[in-house]
Every structure is written in structure tokens, then in C-alpha cells.
Amino acid sequence: MVRGNLAEELLKLREEEGISFQEAGARSGIARSTISQVVNQGLRLKPNQEESLWRVIEEVRGVKERLDTEPVPPVPTGYKTEIELYETAEFREAMGWCSYVYSKRKMGVLVGHPGSGKTTILRHFAEAQPGVLYVEAWHTMRIGDLLRSIGEAIGVSLKGTNYQNTQALIAGLRDRGDLLIAIDEAEYLCRNNVDKFEVLRKIWDNTGTPIILCGTPAVERLLTVGRHGENLAQLYRRKVELKLNGIGQAEARRILQEYRVEADAAAALAAIAADVKRGGMGTFVEILELCLEAAEGGPITAEILKNAKKYKLMY
């Protein structure tokens, strides 16, 4: 650094860096009273004394400049700053239920409101369990589309009528004890008629291949009362069902303890997680992710949450 006025630099050292005259004296070997006289009365020092004080000033300034230019590492807080898979009590129960359907070769129905975690559970089980054929149903899906989706997953080429293709699938699945067919968004299978459900029942009856139908409460209503006079009693009496009810506010609060969230914001987020009719955990995760991005490592405040909710246009 360029050396200027010694008295001015000593004064800056005290006011800007918090180095008192006494500390400067201890570092330089010069009495505190002498330094005070230099600053307040313009006392001239011997060259070797001035040099000692300049070394103290330059040392402090050098450390400050180095700290100012070095990247500041993140301060460890112990709080999570990213969204992770939440293994709630209901998630663990559902994973166990999927394993039961798989091992006992059952026809399972997994039901929950949108955002309750059905798809997350099904996909996680498909990743964890070899042999799960995951099929996402679409509202435009026909019987042939459904059969080909399953056929492609097991390497069976289907080219005939729906009956012929069903028989080909049954032949391909009959000796496979390692597979499970998982149909997500199963409510879309009921468009126009319930024939797709009946085809799946026939496959299960003839092969014992376990099947999971995953969908909203509309699937449960369909299997219970049928549709337009069509009766699914044959499938209904075969099924084992699990309903997802979502998490309560107490469990949501335990999750939020792992994040840096102020009390009022945590209470509001817990209420969002428990509101299954407005997205439940799905909405909770999306809004929490927005809050974490806005907080940038700091606490999630009520104001940050308010803006996140406004952005999602959900509350």
C-alpha cells in the first residue's frame, strides 16, 4: 500500500478496523500514550518507531484486502437448502403395500387426491423393484395402445386384433413370475367404456401377474359403482386397496424443522401440506422449492411465502 499520513492511517485503523491504540501499541512495541500523541497532537516519532507502526498498519490492511478478494465459503447452518424425497409414514406404508402386491401377486388399487404422492410412490417403487412395468395412461389411450405399451415393456410384438394381442400378452406373461404391471393415472382408462379394465382383469386372471391401478378417487368410484350401467364387480372383488390420506400438519412441521423457516411461515406451509383437496404434498413441495430459491440460504419468512403463493396462483 502507498504510505500516506501516519496519524490519519492510525485513526482509520481504529475506526474502520477496530484496532485500538492499545492493541496497535502491543503489536508495535510502542506505548499507547505515544500513539495517542501522534494522532491527536502530531507528535513526530523516530524513523524506527514509525516503521514499526507502518508494519502493523500494512499487516492489518493486507489481511483485510485478502479477505475481501477471497471467495467466502457458505456458512454451515445445518439446514437443508434443497428439496429431497420425504419418506413420510404414508410413503413407507405405501412402499410396503406395493411390495405386498408384488410378492403376493395381487390386483392392487392405489387411490389418492392429486398431489398426494401417488405417482412419486409408484415411480420410486419401479426404480427400487426390478421387473415393474410402469405405464402412464392417457385420456386418448385405446385398448390397443394399452396392450402395446405392456407388450413393448416385455419384448412382445403385437400386430393383431385386440383379442389376439391380449392372448399374445397372456402367453408372454404366463411364465414370468418377476413382473408387475403398474398403471398410473388409471382414471383415464374409463373413457368411453370400461373394457380396458376388463382386459387387465383377464390378463391377471390368466397369468397371475400382479397389477397396480393408481389413480384419483374417481378410480375407486368407478370400481365400486361402475360407469353408465357397466359393472366392474369381477375386478372389484379381486382388488386390494390402499387410500392415501396425505400427511397431517404435525408431520409437515417435523419436515420443516430441517429447513430454516420462521415460525409463522412454517405454520402456513404445514397447513398447505395437509390440504389434500388443494394439492397437499404436491403443492407443498412446489411452494417450498420457490421459497428456498427466494431465501437464497437465509430464513424463509412470511413475506417470502406470500410471494411464492401468489406466484403459484394457488392460494
mmCIF file of C-alpha atoms in Angstrom:
data_model
loop_
_atom_site.group_PDB
_atom_site.id
_atom_site.type_symbol
_atom_site.label_atom_id
_atom_site.label_comp_id
_atom_site.label_asym_id
_atom_site.label_seq_id
_atom_site.Cartn_x
_atom_site.Cartn_y
_atom_site.Cartn_z
ATOM 1 C CA MET A 1 0.000 0.000 0.000
ATOM 2 C CA VAL A 2 1.047 3.591 -0.555
ATOM 3 C CA ARG A 3 2.106 5.221 2.683
ATOM 4 C CA GLY A 4 0.373 8.482 3.497
ATOM 5 C CA ASN A 5 -0.099 10.354 6.744
ATOM 6 C CA LEU A 6 0.750 8.121 9.710
ATOM 7 C CA ALA A 7 -1.681 9.835 12.103
ATOM 8 C CA GLU A 8 -4.585 9.510 9.631
ATOM 9 C CA GLU A 9 -3.830 5.833 9.000
ATOM 10 C CA LEU A 10 -3.710 5.057 12.720
ATOM 11 C CA LEU A 11 -7.069 6.777 13.183
ATOM 12 C CA LYS A 12 -8.602 4.769 10.295
ATOM 13 C CA LEU A 13 -7.143 1.628 11.828
ATOM 14 C CA ARG A 14 -9.100 2.297 14.998
ATOM 15 C CA GLU A 15 -12.355 3.494 13.427
ATOM 16 C CA GLU A 16 -12.577 1.170 10.421
ATOM 17 C CA GLU A 17 -10.799 -1.989 11.587
ATOM 18 C CA GLY A 18 -11.404 -1.822 15.334
ATOM 19 C CA ILE A 19 -7.679 -1.839 16.196
ATOM 20 C CA SER A 20 -7.369 0.313 19.319
ATOM 21 C CA PHE A 21 -4.297 2.396 20.114
ATOM 22 C CA GLN A 22 -3.528 -0.022 22.912
ATOM 23 C CA GLU A 23 -3.614 -3.020 20.521
ATOM 24 C CA ALA A 24 -1.536 -1.146 17.951
ATOM 25 C CA GLY A 25 0.952 -0.390 20.707
ATOM 26 C CA ALA A 26 1.068 -4.026 21.775
ATOM 27 C CA ARG A 27 1.788 -5.098 18.193
ATOM 28 C CA SER A 28 4.420 -2.441 17.557
ATOM 29 C CA GLY A 29 6.059 -2.197 20.978
ATOM 30 C CA ILE A 30 5.192 1.499 21.243
ATOM 31 C CA ALA A 31 3.306 2.918 24.221
ATOM 32 C CA ARG A 32 -0.415 3.604 23.731
ATOM 33 C CA SER A 33 0.029 7.162 25.047
ATOM 34 C CA THR A 34 2.702 7.818 22.430
ATOM 35 C CA ILE A 35 0.416 6.656 19.616
ATOM 36 C CA SER A 36 -2.349 8.883 21.020
ATOM 37 C CA GLN A 37 0.003 11.861 20.881
ATOM 38 C CA VAL A 38 0.895 11.053 17.259
ATOM 39 C CA VAL A 39 -2.772 11.065 16.292
ATOM 40 C CA ASN A 40 -4.037 13.923 18.452
ATOM 41 C CA GLN A 41 -1.020 16.210 18.816
ATOM 42 C CA GLY A 42 1.043 15.499 15.702
ATOM 43 C CA LEU A 43 3.992 14.041 17.641
ATOM 44 C CA ARG A 44 6.900 13.097 15.374
ATOM 45 C CA LEU A 45 8.436 9.678 16.033
ATOM 46 C CA LYS A 46 11.882 8.278 15.381
ATOM 47 C CA PRO A 47 12.170 6.507 11.987
ATOM 48 C CA ASN A 48 12.365 3.038 13.549
ATOM 49 C CA GLN A 49 9.195 3.727 15.599
ATOM 50 C CA GLU A 50 7.329 4.956 12.512
ATOM 51 C CA GLU A 51 8.433 1.853 10.641
ATOM 52 C CA SER A 52 7.070 -0.391 13.409
ATOM 53 C CA LEU A 53 3.679 1.314 13.243
ATOM 54 C CA TRP A 54 3.587 1.169 9.439
ATOM 55 C CA ARG A 55 4.212 -2.584 9.594
ATOM 56 C CA VAL A 56 1.197 -3.001 11.883
ATOM 57 C CA ILE A 57 -0.988 -0.883 9.552
ATOM 58 C CA GLU A 58 0.126 -2.746 6.428
ATOM 59 C CA GLU A 59 -0.334 -6.117 8.079
ATOM 60 C CA VAL A 60 -3.932 -5.309 9.068
ATOM 61 C CA ARG A 61 -4.706 -3.779 5.652
ATOM 62 C CA GLY A 62 -3.176 -6.764 3.855
ATOM 63 C CA VAL A 63 -5.294 -9.264 5.758
ATOM 64 C CA LYS A 64 -8.413 -7.221 5.048
ATOM 65 C CA GLU A 65 -7.656 -6.973 1.332
ATOM 66 C CA ARG A 66 -7.058 -10.728 1.129
ATOM 67 C CA LEU A 67 -10.326 -11.498 2.894
ATOM 68 C CA ASP A 68 -12.206 -9.063 0.682
ATOM 69 C CA THR A 69 -10.989 -10.733 -2.516
ATOM 70 C CA GLU A 70 -11.167 -14.379 -1.475
ATOM 71 C CA PRO A 71 -14.461 -16.201 -2.159
ATOM 72 C CA VAL A 72 -16.462 -16.547 1.000
ATOM 73 C CA PRO A 73 -17.396 -20.173 1.668
ATOM 74 C CA PRO A 74 -21.008 -20.821 2.637
ATOM 75 C CA VAL A 75 -21.589 -20.709 6.345
ATOM 76 C CA PRO A 76 -22.668 -24.153 7.505
ATOM 77 C CA THR A 77 -26.081 -23.815 9.105
ATOM 78 C CA GLY A 78 -27.200 -27.405 9.446
ATOM 79 C CA TYR A 79 -30.352 -26.607 7.467
ATOM 80 C CA LYS A 80 -31.318 -28.167 4.157
ATOM 81 C CA THR A 81 -31.430 -25.825 1.177
ATOM 82 C CA GLU A 82 -32.804 -28.214 -1.455
ATOM 83 C CA ILE A 83 -35.915 -30.344 -1.830
ATOM 84 C CA GLU A 84 -35.484 -34.025 -1.040
ATOM 85 C CA LEU A 85 -37.764 -37.062 -1.170
ATOM 86 C CA TYR A 86 -39.798 -37.074 2.022
ATOM 87 C CA GLU A 87 -40.249 -40.575 3.378
ATOM 88 C CA THR A 88 -43.400 -39.835 5.330
ATOM 89 C CA ALA A 89 -45.180 -42.508 7.336
ATOM 90 C CA GLU A 90 -47.701 -42.843 4.499
ATOM 91 C CA PHE A 91 -44.900 -43.156 1.922
ATOM 92 C CA ARG A 92 -43.325 -46.019 3.881
ATOM 93 C CA GLU A 93 -46.714 -47.704 4.279
ATOM 94 C CA ALA A 94 -47.397 -47.400 0.538
ATOM 95 C CA MET A 95 -43.986 -48.827 -0.381
ATOM 96 C CA GLY A 96 -44.687 -51.803 1.877
ATOM 97 C CA TRP A 97 -48.135 -52.212 0.296
ATOM 98 C CA CYS A 98 -46.596 -52.217 -3.208
ATOM 99 C CA SER A 99 -44.150 -54.907 -2.100
ATOM 100 C CA TYR A 100 -47.069 -56.953 -0.746
ATOM 101 C CA VAL A 101 -48.985 -56.666 -4.053
ATOM 102 C CA TYR A 102 -45.819 -57.703 -5.911
ATOM 103 C CA SER A 103 -44.880 -60.658 -3.730
ATOM 104 C CA LYS A 104 -48.438 -61.989 -3.295
ATOM 105 C CA ARG A 105 -49.316 -61.378 -6.984
ATOM 106 C CA LYS A 106 -52.398 -59.306 -6.214
ATOM 107 C CA MET A 107 -54.559 -56.837 -8.119
ATOM 108 C CA GLY A 108 -53.932 -53.585 -6.231
ATOM 109 C CA VAL A 109 -55.623 -50.181 -6.374
ATOM 110 C CA LEU A 110 -53.743 -47.157 -5.029
ATOM 111 C CA VAL A 111 -56.050 -44.166 -4.576
ATOM 112 C CA GLY A 112 -55.349 -40.571 -3.582
ATOM 113 C CA HIS A 113 -56.183 -36.972 -4.396
ATOM 114 C CA PRO A 114 -53.939 -35.101 -6.883
ATOM 115 C CA GLY A 115 -50.693 -34.164 -5.148
ATOM 116 C CA SER A 116 -50.935 -36.903 -2.523
ATOM 117 C CA GLY A 117 -47.771 -38.581 -3.808
ATOM 118 C CA LYS A 118 -49.239 -41.493 -5.795
ATOM 119 C CA THR A 119 -47.005 -41.072 -8.837
ATOM 120 C CA THR A 120 -43.923 -40.475 -6.678
ATOM 121 C CA ILE A 121 -44.610 -43.692 -4.787
ATOM 122 C CA LEU A 122 -45.241 -45.714 -7.942
ATOM 123 C CA ARG A 123 -42.135 -44.432 -9.736
ATOM 124 C CA HIS A 124 -39.963 -44.885 -6.659
ATOM 125 C CA PHE A 125 -41.188 -48.470 -6.328
ATOM 126 C CA ALA A 126 -40.486 -49.056 -10.035
ATOM 127 C CA GLU A 127 -36.925 -47.813 -9.534
ATOM 128 C CA ALA A 128 -36.379 -49.897 -6.404
ATOM 129 C CA GLN A 129 -38.011 -53.119 -7.619
ATOM 130 C CA PRO A 130 -36.728 -54.801 -10.816
ATOM 131 C CA GLY A 131 -39.476 -56.073 -13.089
ATOM 132 C CA VAL A 132 -42.010 -53.266 -12.584
ATOM 133 C CA LEU A 133 -43.587 -52.262 -15.920
ATOM 134 C CA TYR A 134 -44.619 -48.631 -15.422
ATOM 135 C CA VAL A 135 -47.335 -47.432 -17.821
ATOM 136 C CA GLU A 136 -48.783 -43.924 -17.755
ATOM 137 C CA ALA A 137 -52.378 -43.912 -19.002
ATOM 138 C CA TRP A 138 -53.632 -41.097 -21.260
ATOM 139 C CA HIS A 139 -57.188 -39.942 -21.839
ATOM 140 C CA THR A 140 -56.755 -40.768 -25.556
ATOM 141 C CA MET A 141 -55.445 -44.278 -24.882
ATOM 142 C CA ARG A 142 -57.319 -47.101 -26.604
ATOM 143 C CA ILE A 143 -57.231 -50.805 -25.729
ATOM 144 C CA GLY A 144 -54.658 -51.431 -28.449
ATOM 145 C CA ASP A 145 -52.457 -48.641 -27.091
ATOM 146 C CA LEU A 146 -52.593 -50.142 -23.601
ATOM 147 C CA LEU A 147 -51.755 -53.628 -24.853
ATOM 148 C CA ARG A 148 -48.840 -52.376 -26.967
ATOM 149 C CA SER A 149 -47.447 -50.393 -24.012
ATOM 150 C CA ILE A 150 -47.309 -53.572 -21.961
ATOM 151 C CA GLY A 151 -46.035 -55.648 -24.893
ATOM 152 C CA GLU A 152 -43.158 -53.275 -25.600
ATOM 153 C CA ALA A 153 -42.109 -53.431 -21.934
ATOM 154 C CA ILE A 154 -41.767 -57.238 -22.039
ATOM 155 C CA GLY A 155 -40.468 -57.503 -25.598
ATOM 156 C CA VAL A 156 -43.610 -58.960 -27.195
ATOM 157 C CA SER A 157 -44.534 -57.594 -30.630
ATOM 158 C CA LEU A 158 -48.296 -57.116 -31.050
ATOM 159 C CA LYS A 159 -49.825 -56.806 -34.525
ATOM 160 C CA GLY A 160 -53.250 -58.485 -34.490
ATOM 161 C CA THR A 161 -56.694 -57.691 -33.144
ATOM 162 C CA ASN A 162 -57.222 -56.708 -29.530
ATOM 163 C CA TYR A 163 -58.217 -60.300 -28.739
ATOM 164 C CA GLN A 164 -55.148 -61.718 -30.482
ATOM 165 C CA ASN A 165 -52.888 -59.190 -28.771
ATOM 166 C CA THR A 166 -54.381 -59.970 -25.381
ATOM 167 C CA GLN A 167 -53.761 -63.669 -25.935
ATOM 168 C CA ALA A 168 -50.181 -62.938 -27.023
ATOM 169 C CA LEU A 169 -49.592 -60.942 -23.839
ATOM 170 C CA ILE A 170 -51.071 -63.700 -21.701
ATOM 171 C CA ALA A 171 -48.710 -66.197 -23.354
ATOM 172 C CA GLY A 172 -45.748 -63.891 -22.797
ATOM 173 C CA LEU A 173 -46.601 -63.216 -19.152
ATOM 174 C CA ARG A 174 -47.763 -66.673 -18.063
ATOM 175 C CA ASP A 175 -44.295 -67.951 -17.123
ATOM 176 C CA ARG A 176 -42.933 -64.641 -15.823
ATOM 177 C CA GLY A 177 -43.006 -64.507 -12.043
ATOM 178 C CA ASP A 178 -40.760 -61.459 -11.835
ATOM 179 C CA LEU A 179 -43.063 -58.777 -13.274
ATOM 180 C CA LEU A 180 -45.644 -56.286 -12.027
ATOM 181 C CA ILE A 181 -47.764 -54.024 -14.255
ATOM 182 C CA ALA A 182 -48.190 -50.542 -12.746
ATOM 183 C CA ILE A 183 -50.800 -48.317 -14.444
ATOM 184 C CA ASP A 184 -50.571 -44.664 -13.386
ATOM 185 C CA GLU A 185 -53.404 -42.136 -13.982
ATOM 186 C CA ALA A 186 -55.727 -45.144 -14.219
ATOM 187 C CA GLU A 187 -58.850 -42.955 -14.226
ATOM 188 C CA TYR A 188 -58.114 -42.255 -17.903
ATOM 189 C CA LEU A 189 -58.760 -45.913 -18.738
ATOM 190 C CA CYS A 190 -62.512 -45.476 -18.279
ATOM 191 C CA ARG A 191 -63.063 -43.155 -21.268
ATOM 192 C CA ASN A 192 -65.956 -44.386 -23.455
ATOM 193 C CA ASN A 193 -66.192 -47.750 -21.653
ATOM 194 C CA VAL A 194 -64.568 -49.968 -19.041
ATOM 195 C CA ASP A 195 -63.184 -52.523 -21.498
ATOM 196 C CA LYS A 196 -59.554 -51.666 -20.679
ATOM 197 C CA PHE A 197 -60.142 -52.605 -17.041
ATOM 198 C CA GLU A 198 -61.711 -55.883 -18.128
ATOM 199 C CA VAL A 199 -58.731 -56.680 -20.361
ATOM 200 C CA LEU A 200 -56.387 -56.104 -17.408
ATOM 201 C CA ARG A 201 -58.551 -58.378 -15.275
ATOM 202 C CA LYS A 202 -58.342 -61.089 -17.914
ATOM 203 C CA ILE A 203 -54.542 -60.765 -18.010
ATOM 204 C CA TRP A 204 -54.368 -61.047 -14.224
ATOM 205 C CA ASP A 205 -56.793 -63.983 -14.079
ATOM 206 C CA ASN A 206 -54.841 -65.952 -16.690
ATOM 207 C CA THR A 207 -51.267 -65.149 -15.667
ATOM 208 C CA GLY A 208 -51.307 -64.108 -12.015
ATOM 209 C CA THR A 209 -49.142 -61.130 -12.996
ATOM 210 C CA PRO A 210 -49.619 -58.562 -10.202
ATOM 211 C CA ILE A 211 -51.180 -55.282 -11.301
ATOM 212 C CA ILE A 212 -51.420 -51.907 -9.557
ATOM 213 C CA LEU A 213 -54.000 -49.388 -10.741
ATOM 214 C CA CYS A 214 -53.038 -45.957 -9.442
ATOM 215 C CA GLY A 215 -55.396 -43.003 -9.651
ATOM 216 C CA THR A 216 -57.675 -40.425 -8.075
ATOM 217 C CA PRO A 217 -60.850 -41.245 -6.096
ATOM 218 C CA ALA A 218 -62.599 -41.429 -9.484
ATOM 219 C CA VAL A 219 -60.999 -44.868 -9.938
ATOM 220 C CA GLU A 220 -62.450 -46.063 -6.640
ATOM 221 C CA ARG A 221 -65.909 -44.784 -7.591
ATOM 222 C CA LEU A 222 -65.637 -46.494 -10.968
ATOM 223 C CA LEU A 223 -64.677 -49.837 -9.452
ATOM 224 C CA THR A 224 -67.399 -49.525 -6.803
ATOM 225 C CA VAL A 225 -70.454 -48.420 -8.794
ATOM 226 C CA GLY A 226 -69.373 -48.912 -12.419
ATOM 227 C CA ARG A 227 -69.971 -46.485 -15.271
ATOM 228 C CA HIS A 228 -73.081 -45.956 -17.403
ATOM 229 C CA GLY A 229 -74.503 -49.258 -16.193
ATOM 230 C CA GLU A 230 -71.271 -51.166 -16.814
ATOM 231 C CA ASN A 231 -70.351 -53.322 -13.864
ATOM 232 C CA LEU A 232 -66.791 -53.983 -12.697
ATOM 233 C CA ALA A 233 -67.782 -56.320 -9.879
ATOM 234 C CA GLN A 234 -65.487 -59.045 -11.216
ATOM 235 C CA LEU A 235 -62.472 -56.744 -10.828
ATOM 236 C CA TYR A 236 -63.708 -55.098 -7.628
ATOM 237 C CA ARG A 237 -63.862 -58.342 -5.662
ATOM 238 C CA ARG A 238 -60.276 -59.187 -6.678
ATOM 239 C CA LYS A 239 -58.625 -55.931 -5.663
ATOM 240 C CA VAL A 240 -56.686 -54.935 -2.545
ATOM 241 C CA GLU A 241 -56.847 -51.204 -1.987
ATOM 242 C CA LEU A 242 -54.784 -48.530 -0.276
ATOM 243 C CA LYS A 243 -56.072 -44.991 0.176
ATOM 244 C CA LEU A 244 -53.628 -42.125 0.622
ATOM 245 C CA ASN A 245 -54.969 -39.545 3.050
ATOM 246 C CA GLY A 246 -51.996 -37.166 2.960
ATOM 247 C CA ILE A 247 -49.933 -36.020 5.918
ATOM 248 C CA GLY A 248 -51.074 -34.058 8.926
ATOM 249 C CA GLN A 249 -49.723 -30.683 9.977
ATOM 250 C CA ALA A 250 -47.656 -32.211 12.784
ATOM 251 C CA GLU A 251 -45.689 -34.402 10.350
ATOM 252 C CA ALA A 252 -45.279 -31.467 7.962
ATOM 253 C CA ARG A 253 -43.837 -29.379 10.803
ATOM 254 C CA ARG A 254 -41.294 -32.119 11.536
ATOM 255 C CA ILE A 255 -40.187 -31.978 7.899
ATOM 256 C CA LEU A 256 -39.892 -28.192 8.057
ATOM 257 C CA GLN A 257 -37.614 -28.393 11.096
ATOM 258 C CA GLU A 258 -34.886 -29.474 8.677
ATOM 259 C CA TYR A 259 -35.200 -26.157 6.839
ATOM 260 C CA ARG A 260 -34.655 -22.614 8.013
ATOM 261 C CA VAL A 261 -38.259 -21.450 8.249
ATOM 262 C CA GLU A 262 -39.664 -18.781 10.566
ATOM 263 C CA ALA A 263 -42.495 -19.901 12.843
ATOM 264 C CA ASP A 264 -45.407 -18.162 11.109
ATOM 265 C CA ALA A 265 -44.234 -19.332 7.674
ATOM 266 C CA ALA A 266 -43.822 -22.904 8.982
ATOM 267 C CA ALA A 267 -47.391 -22.903 10.307
ATOM 268 C CA ALA A 268 -48.735 -21.747 6.937
ATOM 269 C CA LEU A 269 -46.644 -24.278 4.997
ATOM 270 C CA ALA A 270 -47.812 -27.111 7.258
ATOM 271 C CA ALA A 271 -51.421 -26.145 6.566
ATOM 272 C CA ILE A 272 -50.724 -26.261 2.813
ATOM 273 C CA ALA A 273 -49.189 -29.752 3.098
ATOM 274 C CA ALA A 274 -52.259 -31.048 4.960
ATOM 275 C CA ASP A 275 -54.769 -29.563 2.496
ATOM 276 C CA VAL A 276 -55.261 -32.632 0.272
ATOM 277 C CA LYS A 277 -58.096 -31.062 -1.720
ATOM 278 C CA ARG A 278 -55.777 -28.299 -2.946
ATOM 279 C CA GLY A 279 -52.758 -30.379 -3.884
ATOM 280 C CA GLY A 280 -51.444 -31.485 -0.491
ATOM 281 C CA MET A 281 -47.806 -32.526 -0.572
ATOM 282 C CA GLY A 282 -47.519 -31.715 -4.283
ATOM 283 C CA THR A 283 -48.391 -28.070 -3.698
ATOM 284 C CA PHE A 284 -46.314 -28.003 -0.506
ATOM 285 C CA VAL A 285 -43.185 -29.185 -2.345
ATOM 286 C CA GLU A 286 -43.637 -26.701 -5.195
ATOM 287 C CA ILE A 287 -44.164 -23.728 -2.878
ATOM 288 C CA LEU A 288 -41.327 -24.752 -0.530
ATOM 289 C CA GLU A 289 -38.990 -25.002 -3.524
ATOM 290 C CA LEU A 290 -39.930 -21.461 -4.601
ATOM 291 C CA CYS A 291 -39.350 -20.236 -1.045
ATOM 292 C CA LEU A 292 -35.901 -21.846 -0.863
ATOM 293 C CA GLU A 293 -34.885 -20.201 -4.140
ATOM 294 C CA ALA A 294 -36.089 -16.790 -2.939
ATOM 295 C CA ALA A 295 -34.473 -17.135 0.504
ATOM 296 C CA GLU A 296 -31.033 -17.917 -1.031
ATOM 297 C CA GLY A 297 -29.826 -19.705 2.086
ATOM 298 C CA GLY A 298 -31.499 -17.303 4.511
ATOM 299 C CA PRO A 299 -34.659 -17.887 6.520
ATOM 300 C CA ILE A 300 -37.997 -18.410 4.807
ATOM 301 C CA THR A 301 -40.178 -15.577 6.034
ATOM 302 C CA ALA A 302 -43.905 -14.958 5.852
ATOM 303 C CA GLU A 303 -43.274 -12.388 3.105
ATOM 304 C CA ILE A 304 -41.294 -14.889 1.000
ATOM 305 C CA LEU A 305 -44.088 -17.442 1.425
ATOM 306 C CA LYS A 306 -46.716 -14.862 0.467
ATOM 307 C CA ASN A 307 -44.904 -14.116 -2.779
ATOM 308 C CA ALA A 308 -44.443 -17.826 -3.555
ATOM 309 C CA LYS A 309 -48.159 -18.484 -3.069
ATOM 310 C CA LYS A 310 -49.020 -15.536 -5.277
ATOM 311 C CA TYR A 311 -46.661 -16.843 -7.969
ATOM 312 C CA LYS A 312 -48.312 -20.279 -7.912
ATOM 313 C CA LEU A 313 -51.803 -18.713 -8.056
ATOM 314 C CA MET A 314 -52.997 -21.497 -5.782
ATOM 315 C CA TYR A 315 -53.780 -19.675 -2.551
#
